[in-house]
């Protein structure tokens, strides 16, 4: 079945055709590790995970690379303002290296909790300074660089197609910038190598023939993607904020250095998670929620994943606790349905072929996950399909959804416990709290604990 993906480069859905039929090369811009990743970042990583799982579902292997930005990212994506890592170090009175290590582990843990498949390769910008300097060397040799005020810049006027990804209204965007770097020949030029001219004695610095310093932000992705995926590869992704500057500059320096066009075949971008209309969740504003906050409020991380699945990745998604509650209810319903499929055998002769086709049709239509969920609910309602078949098909679908449905196991609760549960519920409804507590204690003696959740009491082994 044909897989169609929306390519930001052409602004069209295109049929996906990888360079190498056996293995798809995919690069996703990863976290800047100066603070916890927020739910917006996690929406993007979930979108990339769904993309990868869809490609896997279509029978390809995937080589997936994610970078860790631990140097060079300034508060503005366009080389202006404070160094993000330094900002984190000052805030916590730690070294930049300690900050990077701490938040790298934190983001990896969040991704794991969201059942995001680990990339084939995690790579850190600071581990690839040599590769970045080599790329500057090639650009210099080809005449794409100049030095001013101690920094090495990429000269965008040398590249005919600069800005093709973004189709930017570059002039309007440039005017909106507050600070300006007077060393730049053209407003869109960007730094490849900073020396002390930018900051007094930065903590992270390396020797180079341009002077002791550190790389500009965009360079790491070009150097590391080339190292691990080759001079051309299939897919590059991130959220939409990366289109006008970061990805535009990645393309400029990679195509100039490598002499390949296009450097990447499919560019894919997810829309933002917003707190209110037009108000993106962002680390730098400090106005953000983390996955841990969600967990502390009693939600399973899978609820956030289900919440993300409910909106197409190219549409903004508004965060609210009410929406999280709806996602929780829907997920609970799905999980209960799984239990029912496991516990109650039900006859039925129809196979699930058409549902499998419809499901794949939905995910292959540029990752239409809301439609894929609708197909699942339709299949679950179908009286003519037996429960065993439904369960098997649902687990197949969950290879893409990643909702950990395979983990749901029947508890085999003894009848005695079930009767006590019902009695307790009866007591609770009559507001007979003393009786309800007595029964809870009895259940505890039998080795079971009761948790009252928004969708009713749940019993677990103690
Ligand atoms: P950062 O750690 O800020 O470099 O961002 C990591 C990834 O999250 C990048 O792909 C960003 O484009 C993306 N991102 C940042 N803010 C949001 C948001 N509010 N919603 C969705 N994705 C975001
Ligand atoms: Zn990048």
Coordinates of N, CA and C in Angstrom, one line a residue, residues 10 38-39 42 48 85 118 129 165 198 206 212 215-216 223 235 245 252 263 273 332 383 398 421 446:
X10 N 7.8 20.7 -0.7 CA 6.9 20.9 -1.8 C 5.5 21.4 -1.4
X38 N 9.4 19.8 27.7 CA 8.0 20.1 28.1 C 7.0 19.2 27.2
X39 N 5.8 19.3 27.5 CA 4.8 18.5 26.8 C 4.7 18.8 25.3
X42 N 7.4 16.9 23.8 CA 7.0 15.5 23.8 C 6.0 15.2 22.7
X48 N 7.1 12.1 15.8 CA 8.3 11.4 15.0 C 8.2 9.9 15.3
X85 N 22.5 27.0 27.3 CA 23.1 26.1 28.3 C 23.6 27.0 29.5
X118 N 13.4 4.0 21.2 CA 14.7 4.7 21.2 C 15.3 4.8 19.8
X129 N 32.7 17.8 17.6 CA 33.3 19.1 17.3 C 34.2 19.0 16.0
X165 N 13.1 26.0 1.6 CA 12.2 25.2 2.5 C 11.1 26.1 3.1
X198 N 32.0 36.6 21.1 CA 30.6 36.6 21.4 C 30.3 36.7 23.0
X206 N 36.6 25.0 22.3 CA 37.5 24.1 21.7 C 38.5 24.9 20.8
X212 N 39.8 30.0 19.6 CA 39.2 29.1 20.6 C 37.7 29.5 20.6
X215 N 30.8 25.9 18.2 CA 30.1 25.9 16.9 C 28.7 26.6 17.0
X216 N 28.2 27.2 15.9 CA 26.9 27.7 15.8 C 25.9 26.5 15.9
X223 N 26.4 18.2 10.4 CA 27.6 17.3 10.5 C 27.2 15.9 11.0
X235 N 14.4 11.3 5.4 CA 13.5 12.1 6.1 C 14.2 12.9 7.2
X245 N 14.5 29.1 10.3 CA 15.9 29.3 10.5 C 16.7 28.1 10.6
X252 N 21.2 25.0 3.8 CA 22.1 25.8 3.1 C 23.5 25.3 3.3
X263 N 19.5 17.7 -0.3 CA 20.2 17.0 0.8 C 19.3 16.0 1.4
X273 N 2.1 22.3 20.3 CA 1.1 22.1 21.4 C 1.0 23.6 22.0
X332 N -9.2 4.4 29.0 CA -9.7 3.4 29.9 C -10.7 2.5 29.2
X383 N -20.0 -7.0 15.7 CA -20.4 -8.2 16.4 C -20.0 -9.5 15.6
X398 N -1.5 -1.7 17.5 CA -0.8 -1.1 18.6 C 0.7 -1.0 18.3
X421 N -15.9 -6.1 46.5 CA -15.9 -4.9 45.7 C -17.3 -4.3 45.5
X446 N -6.8 -9.7 52.2 CA -6.8 -10.8 51.2 C -5.8 -10.5 50.1

